[in-house]
């Protein structure tokens, strides 16, 4: 590969952003200038969603209005709900949520309007409606009755309620809220860049988020949180973890939930998520996953100097909360919608068509032979 080809856009800065800053050297991630750890301890997810979308933390009145708008939009048309009921039970929930957002575009009166105000209204509608679609499929595929959202519940409480028909303890809801805060935004990652690329042709927010969901599904990106759980289930017992991970490394396997394109000394989101994973594990009186977690992590750091990324602790946390493994990445979606939307709006406000070049390495110029001569 010649030096002028930057495969995977490695190290290439393609634009400016005011949404978030990843600082790998000092292990820091800020949303609009605020450290995520600080946001996790002092704010709820709705406040952070407002921050990511609007650029500032809300005051009481702004939060009240934002929460009101989000809650008023907690409804899905009976047509989309009926489509979700008919979707194959074996379908991956990421394919279902991708389709659901695409369907929302068909019904939204402002789909074509890319003005800043319409984009913000659409972003909030997608943000409110997508968890309903995910929870509806969570239940429908088990043959259970779909539970309608409740407007008197917080964003996280409502999601638990729609999935399970009940709300867990405050500590559990806080841990879920923290995971959503940590998943909300992460600069020019694959799905965000996908969303910005789609937007750069002046396409709309529903299309950009649909594409971003497709991108997030991959195991090298958001899909890693599901893969972490599959790995832990394969390991089965803490006593087997050490041997398992050493053998996997001998086989040169990629260990899911480890490594990062930008962070090389550790993901700044991990210590906070790890703290809440351990809280959830202790509430659930789980020792098994916590032990497997520590053994695999220690071997990865000692032998490979590769650190866990945020998907490593979120996987077992969501499992202990009772979510099916293939719903872990859709949970990532309900949070990252905020980051994607902020980037889509930023791209629209200062657009330049994203159109890189490629170095041709195919056959040299040749003459077309007629069909009967080939
Ligand atoms: N397990 C084993 N080896 C790894 C891993 C891993 N998870 N990650 C990196 N390496 C090795 C890789 O094999 C390579 O070794 P060598 O130089 O001997 O060929 C070296 O580290 C550099 O890796 P790379 O693949 O060139 O690094 P990258 O920046 O292209 O890839 C990554 C980053 C995230 C795709 C990769 O670390 C990976 O595949 N991780 C597992 C999937 C994962 O957890 N993804 C979630 C990413 S963060 C959160 C999110 O987006 O959801």
Short mmCIF file of C-alpha atoms and ligand atoms in Angstrom, two decimals:
data_model
loop_
_atom_site.label_atom_id
_atom_site.label_comp_id
_atom_site.label_asym_id
_atom_site.label_seq_id
_atom_site.Cartn_x
_atom_site.Cartn_y
_atom_site.Cartn_z
CA UNK A 1 0.00 0.00 0.00
CA UNK A 2 1.51 3.32 -0.99
CA UNK A 3 2.07 6.00 1.64
CA UNK A 4 -0.40 8.42 0.11
CA UNK A 5 -3.29 6.01 0.83
CA UNK A 6 -4.67 6.56 4.35
CA UNK A 7 -6.60 3.32 4.70
CA UNK A 8 -9.35 3.63 7.30
CA UNK A 9 -8.68 7.42 7.30
CA UNK A 10 -6.14 6.66 10.00
CA UNK A 11 -4.98 9.89 11.63
CA UNK A 12 -6.86 12.10 9.16
CA UNK A 13 -8.67 15.17 10.50
CA UNK A 14 -11.64 15.73 8.19
CA UNK A 15 -13.56 18.56 9.85
CA UNK A 16 -14.04 20.61 13.01
CA UNK A 17 -16.67 19.89 15.65
CA UNK A 18 -17.95 21.60 18.78
CA UNK A 19 -19.89 18.57 20.02
CA UNK A 20 -17.23 16.56 21.84
CA UNK A 21 -13.50 16.21 22.30
CA UNK A 22 -11.60 12.96 22.70
CA UNK A 23 -8.19 13.53 24.29
CA UNK A 24 -6.43 10.16 24.33
CA UNK A 25 -3.20 11.48 25.88
CA UNK A 26 -4.93 12.57 29.07
CA UNK A 27 -7.69 9.95 28.90
CA UNK A 28 -10.40 12.53 28.66
CA UNK A 29 -13.71 12.87 26.86
CA UNK A 30 -15.75 16.05 27.05
CA UNK A 31 -19.21 16.86 25.69
CA UNK A 32 -19.40 20.56 24.83
CA UNK A 33 -16.49 21.11 27.23
CA UNK A 34 -17.82 19.09 30.19
CA UNK A 35 -15.99 15.92 31.31
CA UNK A 36 -18.22 12.87 30.94
CA UNK A 37 -17.34 11.59 34.42
CA UNK A 38 -18.60 14.85 35.88
CA UNK A 39 -21.79 14.69 33.81
CA UNK A 40 -22.41 11.10 34.95
CA UNK A 41 -22.22 12.05 38.62
CA UNK A 42 -24.07 15.39 38.50
CA UNK A 43 -26.67 15.06 35.74
CA UNK A 44 -29.34 12.72 34.51
CA UNK A 45 -29.49 11.50 30.92
CA UNK A 46 -32.11 14.06 29.86
CA UNK A 47 -29.84 16.95 30.94
CA UNK A 48 -26.95 15.45 28.96
CA UNK A 49 -29.17 14.81 25.93
CA UNK A 50 -30.14 18.50 26.04
CA UNK A 51 -26.48 19.49 26.35
CA UNK A 52 -25.38 17.37 23.39
CA UNK A 53 -28.22 18.63 21.21
CA UNK A 54 -28.16 22.31 22.23
CA UNK A 55 -24.57 23.00 23.27
CA UNK A 56 -25.35 24.16 26.83
CA UNK A 57 -26.53 22.48 30.01
CA UNK A 58 -30.19 23.36 30.56
CA UNK A 59 -31.49 25.55 33.39
CA UNK A 60 -34.61 24.31 35.20
CA UNK A 61 -37.04 25.91 32.73
CA UNK A 62 -35.18 24.69 29.66
CA UNK A 63 -35.03 21.17 31.08
CA UNK A 64 -38.73 21.23 31.91
CA UNK A 65 -39.61 22.23 28.34
CA UNK A 66 -37.22 19.68 26.82
CA UNK A 67 -38.54 16.86 28.99
CA UNK A 68 -42.10 17.90 28.17
CA UNK A 69 -41.42 17.79 24.42
CA UNK A 70 -39.65 14.43 24.66
CA UNK A 71 -42.54 12.96 26.67
CA UNK A 72 -45.24 14.40 24.38
CA UNK A 73 -43.55 12.67 21.45
CA UNK A 74 -43.56 9.29 23.19
CA UNK A 75 -45.93 7.65 20.73
CA UNK A 76 -45.55 5.45 17.68
CA UNK A 77 -48.20 5.21 14.97
CA UNK A 78 -50.34 2.09 15.00
CA UNK A 79 -49.00 1.32 11.51
CA UNK A 80 -45.37 1.19 12.69
CA UNK A 81 -46.34 -0.81 15.78
CA UNK A 82 -48.24 -3.23 13.57
CA UNK A 83 -45.20 -3.53 11.24
CA UNK A 84 -43.00 -4.28 14.26
CA UNK A 85 -45.39 -7.00 15.40
CA UNK A 86 -45.10 -8.61 11.96
CA UNK A 87 -41.30 -8.53 11.80
CA UNK A 88 -39.62 -11.95 11.89
CA UNK A 89 -38.96 -12.97 15.50
CA UNK A 90 -35.46 -14.05 14.56
CA UNK A 91 -34.62 -10.67 13.01
CA UNK A 92 -31.77 -8.85 14.70
CA UNK A 93 -33.25 -5.95 16.75
CA UNK A 94 -30.71 -3.59 15.11
CA UNK A 95 -32.30 -4.37 11.73
CA UNK A 96 -35.71 -3.75 13.27
CA UNK A 97 -34.73 -0.39 14.77
CA UNK A 98 -33.02 0.66 11.54
CA UNK A 99 -36.23 -0.15 9.65
CA UNK A 100 -38.37 1.58 12.28
CA UNK A 101 -36.45 4.87 11.94
CA UNK A 102 -36.73 4.57 8.18
CA UNK A 103 -40.50 4.08 8.53
CA UNK A 104 -40.69 7.16 10.79
CA UNK A 105 -39.38 9.21 7.84
CA UNK A 106 -42.41 8.17 5.77
CA UNK A 107 -44.77 9.59 8.39
CA UNK A 108 -42.87 12.68 9.52
CA UNK A 109 -44.41 15.86 8.09
CA UNK A 110 -41.01 17.59 8.07
CA UNK A 111 -38.83 14.83 6.57
CA UNK A 112 -37.67 17.06 3.70
CA UNK A 113 -37.15 20.21 5.78
CA UNK A 114 -33.47 20.48 6.73
CA UNK A 115 -33.76 23.86 8.45
CA UNK A 116 -32.15 24.03 11.93
CA UNK A 117 -35.52 24.31 13.71
CA UNK A 118 -37.11 21.44 11.80
CA UNK A 119 -34.00 19.32 12.33
CA UNK A 120 -34.17 19.89 16.09
CA UNK A 121 -37.88 18.98 16.17
CA UNK A 122 -37.20 15.84 14.13
CA UNK A 123 -34.20 14.91 16.30
CA UNK A 124 -36.41 15.03 19.41
CA UNK A 125 -39.14 13.02 17.70
CA UNK A 126 -36.66 10.30 16.66
CA UNK A 127 -35.16 10.38 20.18
CA UNK A 128 -38.61 9.90 21.79
CA UNK A 129 -39.98 7.31 19.40
CA UNK A 130 -37.01 5.00 18.86
CA UNK A 131 -37.02 3.49 22.39
CA UNK A 132 -40.70 2.64 21.88
CA UNK A 133 -39.87 0.73 18.70
CA UNK A 134 -37.06 -1.18 20.44
CA UNK A 135 -39.14 -2.05 23.50
CA UNK A 136 -42.08 -3.06 21.28
CA UNK A 137 -39.90 -5.60 19.44
CA UNK A 138 -38.34 -6.74 22.74
CA UNK A 139 -41.81 -7.87 23.81
CA UNK A 140 -43.48 -8.71 20.48
CA UNK A 141 -40.89 -11.30 19.52
CA UNK A 142 -41.55 -13.15 22.79
CA UNK A 143 -45.28 -13.10 22.02
CA UNK A 144 -45.85 -10.58 24.82
CA UNK A 145 -48.24 -7.63 24.74
CA UNK A 146 -46.55 -4.36 23.76
CA UNK A 147 -46.53 -1.89 26.67
CA UNK A 148 -47.36 1.75 25.87
CA UNK A 149 -44.96 4.42 27.17
CA UNK A 150 -45.80 6.43 30.28
CA UNK A 151 -45.33 10.19 30.31
CA UNK A 152 -44.75 10.50 34.03
CA UNK A 153 -41.54 8.43 33.91
CA UNK A 154 -37.99 9.53 33.18
CA UNK A 155 -36.39 8.46 29.87
CA UNK A 156 -34.60 5.49 31.48
CA UNK A 157 -37.48 4.46 33.77
CA UNK A 158 -39.84 4.51 30.78
CA UNK A 159 -37.54 2.24 28.78
CA UNK A 160 -37.41 -0.32 31.60
CA UNK A 161 -41.18 -0.03 31.99
CA UNK A 162 -41.86 -0.60 28.27
CA UNK A 163 -39.54 -3.65 28.23
CA UNK A 164 -40.39 -5.31 31.53
CA UNK A 165 -43.66 -3.72 32.74
CA UNK A 166 -41.91 -2.50 35.88
CA UNK A 167 -39.18 -0.15 37.00
CA UNK A 168 -36.14 -1.43 38.90
CA UNK A 169 -34.50 0.21 41.91
CA UNK A 170 -33.13 3.76 41.76
CA UNK A 171 -29.56 2.43 41.75
CA UNK A 172 -30.29 0.27 38.72
CA UNK A 173 -31.96 3.13 36.86
CA UNK A 174 -28.96 5.37 37.66
CA UNK A 175 -26.55 2.74 36.28
CA UNK A 176 -28.61 2.58 33.07
CA UNK A 177 -28.72 6.39 32.89
CA UNK A 178 -24.92 6.50 33.28
CA UNK A 179 -24.49 4.00 30.44
CA UNK A 180 -26.67 6.22 28.23
CA UNK A 181 -24.65 9.30 29.18
CA UNK A 182 -21.41 7.50 28.28
CA UNK A 183 -22.82 6.25 24.99
CA UNK A 184 -24.31 9.61 23.93
CA UNK A 185 -21.45 10.99 21.89
CA UNK A 186 -17.93 10.20 20.74
CA UNK A 187 -16.74 12.52 18.01
CA UNK A 188 -16.02 11.15 14.49
CA UNK A 189 -16.55 7.44 15.16
CA UNK A 190 -17.76 5.21 12.29
CA UNK A 191 -21.50 5.72 12.76
CA UNK A 192 -21.24 9.47 13.34
CA UNK A 193 -19.00 9.85 10.32
CA UNK A 194 -21.54 7.79 8.34
CA UNK A 195 -24.31 10.14 9.50
CA UNK A 196 -22.25 13.18 8.54
CA UNK A 197 -21.35 11.68 5.15
CA UNK A 198 -25.01 11.00 4.37
CA UNK A 199 -25.91 14.52 5.54
CA UNK A 200 -23.19 16.05 3.37
CA UNK A 201 -25.20 15.31 0.23
CA UNK A 202 -27.93 17.44 1.89
CA UNK A 203 -29.96 14.35 2.70
CA UNK A 204 -32.21 14.33 5.76
CA UNK A 205 -31.84 13.36 9.42
CA UNK A 206 -33.97 10.20 9.21
CA UNK A 207 -31.78 8.88 6.39
CA UNK A 208 -28.58 9.82 8.18
CA UNK A 209 -29.67 8.12 11.41
CA UNK A 210 -30.86 5.04 9.52
CA UNK A 211 -27.39 4.77 7.95
CA UNK A 212 -25.72 5.41 11.30
CA UNK A 213 -27.67 2.55 12.89
CA UNK A 214 -26.49 0.21 10.13
CA UNK A 215 -22.93 1.31 10.85
CA UNK A 216 -23.26 0.95 14.62
CA UNK A 217 -24.44 -2.65 14.25
CA UNK A 218 -21.00 -3.92 13.23
CA UNK A 219 -18.98 -5.82 15.86
CA UNK A 220 -15.98 -3.50 15.47
CA UNK A 221 -18.23 -0.63 16.61
CA UNK A 222 -21.42 -0.77 18.74
CA UNK A 223 -22.02 -4.45 18.09
CA UNK A 224 -19.03 -5.15 20.35
CA UNK A 225 -21.18 -4.90 23.51
CA UNK A 226 -23.16 -7.94 22.33
CA UNK A 227 -19.98 -9.80 21.37
CA UNK A 228 -18.58 -9.22 24.87
CA UNK A 229 -21.55 -11.07 26.31
CA UNK A 230 -21.21 -13.91 23.81
CA UNK A 231 -17.57 -14.20 24.88
CA UNK A 232 -18.47 -14.24 28.59
CA UNK A 233 -21.11 -16.89 27.95
CA UNK A 234 -18.54 -18.98 26.07
CA UNK A 235 -16.10 -18.70 28.97
CA UNK A 236 -18.95 -19.81 31.29
CA UNK A 237 -17.02 -19.96 34.59
CA UNK A 238 -14.37 -17.71 36.19
CA UNK A 239 -12.14 -20.79 36.65
CA UNK A 240 -12.01 -21.17 32.86
CA UNK A 241 -11.39 -17.51 32.05
CA UNK A 242 -7.58 -17.45 32.33
CA UNK A 243 -7.08 -20.46 30.07
CA UNK A 244 -9.73 -19.23 27.62
CA UNK A 245 -8.24 -15.79 27.10
CA UNK A 246 -4.68 -17.09 26.81
CA UNK A 247 -5.75 -19.59 24.17
CA UNK A 248 -7.69 -16.89 22.28
CA UNK A 249 -4.59 -14.70 22.27
CA UNK A 250 -2.44 -17.61 21.09
CA UNK A 251 -4.91 -18.05 18.21
CA UNK A 252 -4.54 -14.33 17.46
CA UNK A 253 -8.29 -13.80 17.97
CA UNK A 254 -9.68 -10.28 18.24
CA UNK A 255 -11.08 -9.91 21.75
CA UNK A 256 -14.29 -7.93 21.67
CA UNK A 257 -14.63 -4.96 24.00
CA UNK A 258 -10.89 -4.26 23.85
CA UNK A 259 -8.84 -1.79 21.84
CA UNK A 260 -9.75 1.49 20.25
CA UNK A 261 -8.75 3.47 17.19
CA UNK A 262 -8.14 6.64 19.22
CA UNK A 263 -7.54 5.59 22.83
CA UNK A 264 -4.38 3.53 23.12
CA UNK A 265 -3.88 3.89 26.90
CA UNK A 266 -7.46 3.16 27.93
CA UNK A 267 -10.96 4.42 27.15
CA UNK A 268 -11.90 7.41 29.34
CA UNK A 269 -15.46 6.06 29.74
CA UNK A 270 -14.42 2.72 31.21
CA UNK A 271 -13.65 3.63 34.88
CA UNK A 272 -17.11 5.19 35.33
CA UNK A 273 -18.96 2.38 33.59
CA UNK A 274 -16.91 -0.22 35.43
CA UNK A 275 -17.92 1.37 38.75
CA UNK A 276 -21.61 1.12 37.83
CA UNK A 277 -21.21 -2.42 36.44
CA UNK A 278 -19.78 -3.46 39.80
CA UNK A 279 -22.68 -1.75 41.62
CA UNK A 280 -25.21 -3.60 39.47
CA UNK A 281 -23.32 -6.88 39.94
CA UNK A 282 -23.40 -6.43 43.68
CA UNK A 283 -27.15 -5.55 43.69
CA UNK A 284 -27.76 -8.69 41.62
CA UNK A 285 -25.39 -10.66 43.87
CA UNK A 286 -23.41 -11.68 40.81
CA UNK A 287 -19.84 -12.79 41.25
CA UNK A 288 -19.43 -14.81 38.08
CA UNK A 289 -19.38 -12.05 35.46
CA UNK A 290 -17.41 -9.70 37.68
CA UNK A 291 -14.69 -12.31 38.11
CA UNK A 292 -14.58 -13.22 34.41
CA UNK A 293 -14.46 -9.46 33.66
CA UNK A 294 -11.42 -8.89 35.87
CA UNK A 295 -9.48 -11.96 34.71
CA UNK A 296 -9.88 -11.23 30.98
CA UNK A 297 -9.10 -7.54 31.49
CA UNK A 298 -5.93 -8.21 33.49
CA UNK A 299 -4.58 -10.68 30.93
CA UNK A 300 -5.33 -8.30 28.03
CA UNK A 301 -3.48 -5.45 29.73
CA UNK A 302 -0.56 -7.56 30.96
CA UNK A 303 0.02 -9.59 27.80
CA UNK A 304 -1.08 -7.23 25.03
CA UNK A 305 -1.19 -3.80 26.65
CA UNK A 306 -4.66 -3.48 25.10
CA UNK A 307 -7.24 -1.83 27.36
CA UNK A 308 -11.00 -2.36 27.55
CA UNK A 309 -13.32 0.03 25.73
CA UNK A 310 -16.76 1.11 27.01
CA UNK A 311 -18.49 -1.90 25.44
CA UNK A 312 -16.66 -4.25 27.80
CA UNK A 313 -18.45 -3.15 31.00
CA UNK A 314 -21.78 -2.26 29.35
CA UNK A 315 -22.25 -5.80 27.97
CA UNK A 316 -22.46 -7.63 31.33
CA UNK A 317 -24.24 -4.65 32.94
CA UNK A 318 -27.13 -4.85 30.48
CA UNK A 319 -27.19 -8.64 30.88
CA UNK A 320 -27.54 -8.34 34.64
CA UNK A 321 -30.30 -5.77 34.14
CA UNK A 322 -32.25 -8.45 32.27
CA UNK A 323 -31.91 -7.33 28.65
CA UNK A 324 -31.51 -9.92 25.90
CA UNK A 325 -28.00 -9.81 24.44
CA UNK A 326 -29.10 -8.72 20.98
CA UNK A 327 -30.76 -5.64 22.50
CA UNK A 328 -27.49 -4.23 23.86
CA UNK A 329 -26.59 -2.37 20.66
CA UNK A 330 -30.15 -1.02 20.21
CA UNK A 331 -29.78 0.45 23.72
CA UNK A 332 -26.61 2.16 22.47
CA UNK A 333 -28.76 3.55 19.61
CA UNK A 334 -31.32 5.24 21.87
CA UNK A 335 -28.53 7.23 23.46
CA UNK A 336 -26.28 7.90 20.44
CA UNK A 337 -29.26 9.40 18.56
CA UNK A 338 -28.41 12.58 20.49
CA UNK A 339 -24.78 12.67 19.31
CA UNK A 340 -25.68 11.73 15.74
CA UNK A 341 -28.36 14.44 15.63
CA UNK A 342 -25.97 17.09 16.95
CA UNK A 343 -23.42 16.15 14.27
CA UNK A 344 -26.06 16.06 11.54
CA UNK A 345 -27.16 19.58 12.52
CA UNK A 346 -23.54 20.74 12.67
CA UNK A 347 -22.88 19.27 9.22
CA UNK A 348 -25.96 20.97 7.77
CA UNK A 349 -24.93 24.29 9.27
CA UNK A 350 -21.49 24.31 7.57
CA UNK A 351 -21.72 21.72 4.86
CA UNK A 352 -19.08 20.52 2.45
CA UNK A 353 -19.80 17.40 0.42
CA UNK A 354 -17.70 14.54 1.81
CA UNK A 355 -16.07 12.95 -1.19
CA UNK A 356 -12.60 11.46 -0.68
CA UNK A 357 -10.41 10.10 -3.44
CA UNK A 358 -9.18 6.57 -4.05
CA UNK A 359 -6.01 5.24 -5.62
CA UNK A 360 -6.90 2.94 -8.49
CA UNK A 361 -5.23 -0.47 -8.34
CA UNK A 362 -7.40 -2.45 -10.79
CA UNK A 363 -6.81 -3.68 -14.33
CA UNK A 364 -5.16 -1.28 -16.73
CA UNK A 365 -7.14 0.18 -19.62
CA UNK A 366 -8.61 -2.57 -21.79
CA UNK A 367 -10.76 -2.93 -24.85
CA UNK A 368 -14.37 -4.20 -24.55
CA UNK A 369 -14.84 -7.45 -26.49
CA UNK A 370 -18.30 -8.23 -27.87
CA UNK A 371 -20.22 -10.90 -25.94
CA UNK A 372 -19.63 -13.64 -28.56
CA UNK A 373 -15.87 -12.92 -28.50
CA UNK A 374 -15.45 -13.35 -24.72
N1 LIG B 1 -7.99 -8.01 20.50
C1 LIG B 1 -6.81 -8.46 20.10
N2 LIG B 1 -5.91 -7.71 19.44
C2 LIG B 1 -6.27 -6.44 19.18
C3 LIG B 1 -7.49 -5.91 19.58
C4 LIG B 1 -8.37 -6.74 20.25
N3 LIG B 1 -9.57 -6.31 20.65
N4 LIG B 1 -7.54 -4.62 19.19
C5 LIG B 1 -6.40 -4.34 18.58
N5 LIG B 1 -5.62 -5.44 18.56
C6 LIG B 1 -4.31 -5.57 17.98
C7 LIG B 1 -4.42 -5.81 16.48
O1 LIG B 1 -4.49 -7.18 16.18
C8 LIG B 1 -3.14 -5.17 15.98
O2 LIG B 1 -2.10 -6.05 16.19
P1 LIG B 1 -0.89 -6.15 15.12
O3 LIG B 1 -0.27 -4.79 15.09
O4 LIG B 1 -0.02 -7.23 15.69
O5 LIG B 1 -1.54 -6.53 13.83
C9 LIG B 1 -2.95 -3.97 16.90
O6 LIG B 1 -3.64 -4.31 18.11
C10 LIG B 1 -3.54 -2.69 16.34
O7 LIG B 1 -4.91 -2.90 16.09
P2 LIG B 1 -5.72 -2.32 14.87
O8 LIG B 1 -6.83 -3.27 14.51
O9 LIG B 1 -4.80 -1.90 13.78
O10 LIG B 1 -6.32 -1.04 15.51
P3 LIG B 1 -7.49 -0.22 14.92
O11 LIG B 1 -7.34 1.13 15.46
O12 LIG B 1 -7.62 -0.36 13.47
O13 LIG B 1 -8.78 -0.97 15.53
C11 LIG B 1 -10.60 -1.62 16.80
C12 LIG B 1 -9.52 -0.56 16.57
C13 LIG B 1 -11.62 -1.06 17.78
C14 LIG B 1 -11.31 -1.95 15.48
C15 LIG B 1 -9.94 -2.90 17.37
O14 LIG B 1 -9.28 -2.60 18.57
C16 LIG B 1 -10.92 -4.02 17.58
O15 LIG B 1 -11.24 -4.76 16.63
N6 LIG B 1 -11.48 -4.17 18.82
C17 LIG B 1 -12.52 -5.14 19.09
C18 LIG B 1 -13.87 -4.60 18.72
C19 LIG B 1 -14.39 -3.58 19.69
O16 LIG B 1 -14.32 -3.76 20.90
N7 LIG B 1 -14.95 -2.48 19.18
C20 LIG B 1 -15.50 -1.39 19.98
C21 LIG B 1 -14.75 -0.12 19.76
S1 LIG B 1 -15.01 1.19 20.92
C22 LIG B 1 -16.64 1.41 21.30
C23 LIG B 1 -17.59 1.42 20.17
O17 LIG B 1 -17.35 2.00 19.13
O18 LIG B 1 -18.63 0.80 20.35
#
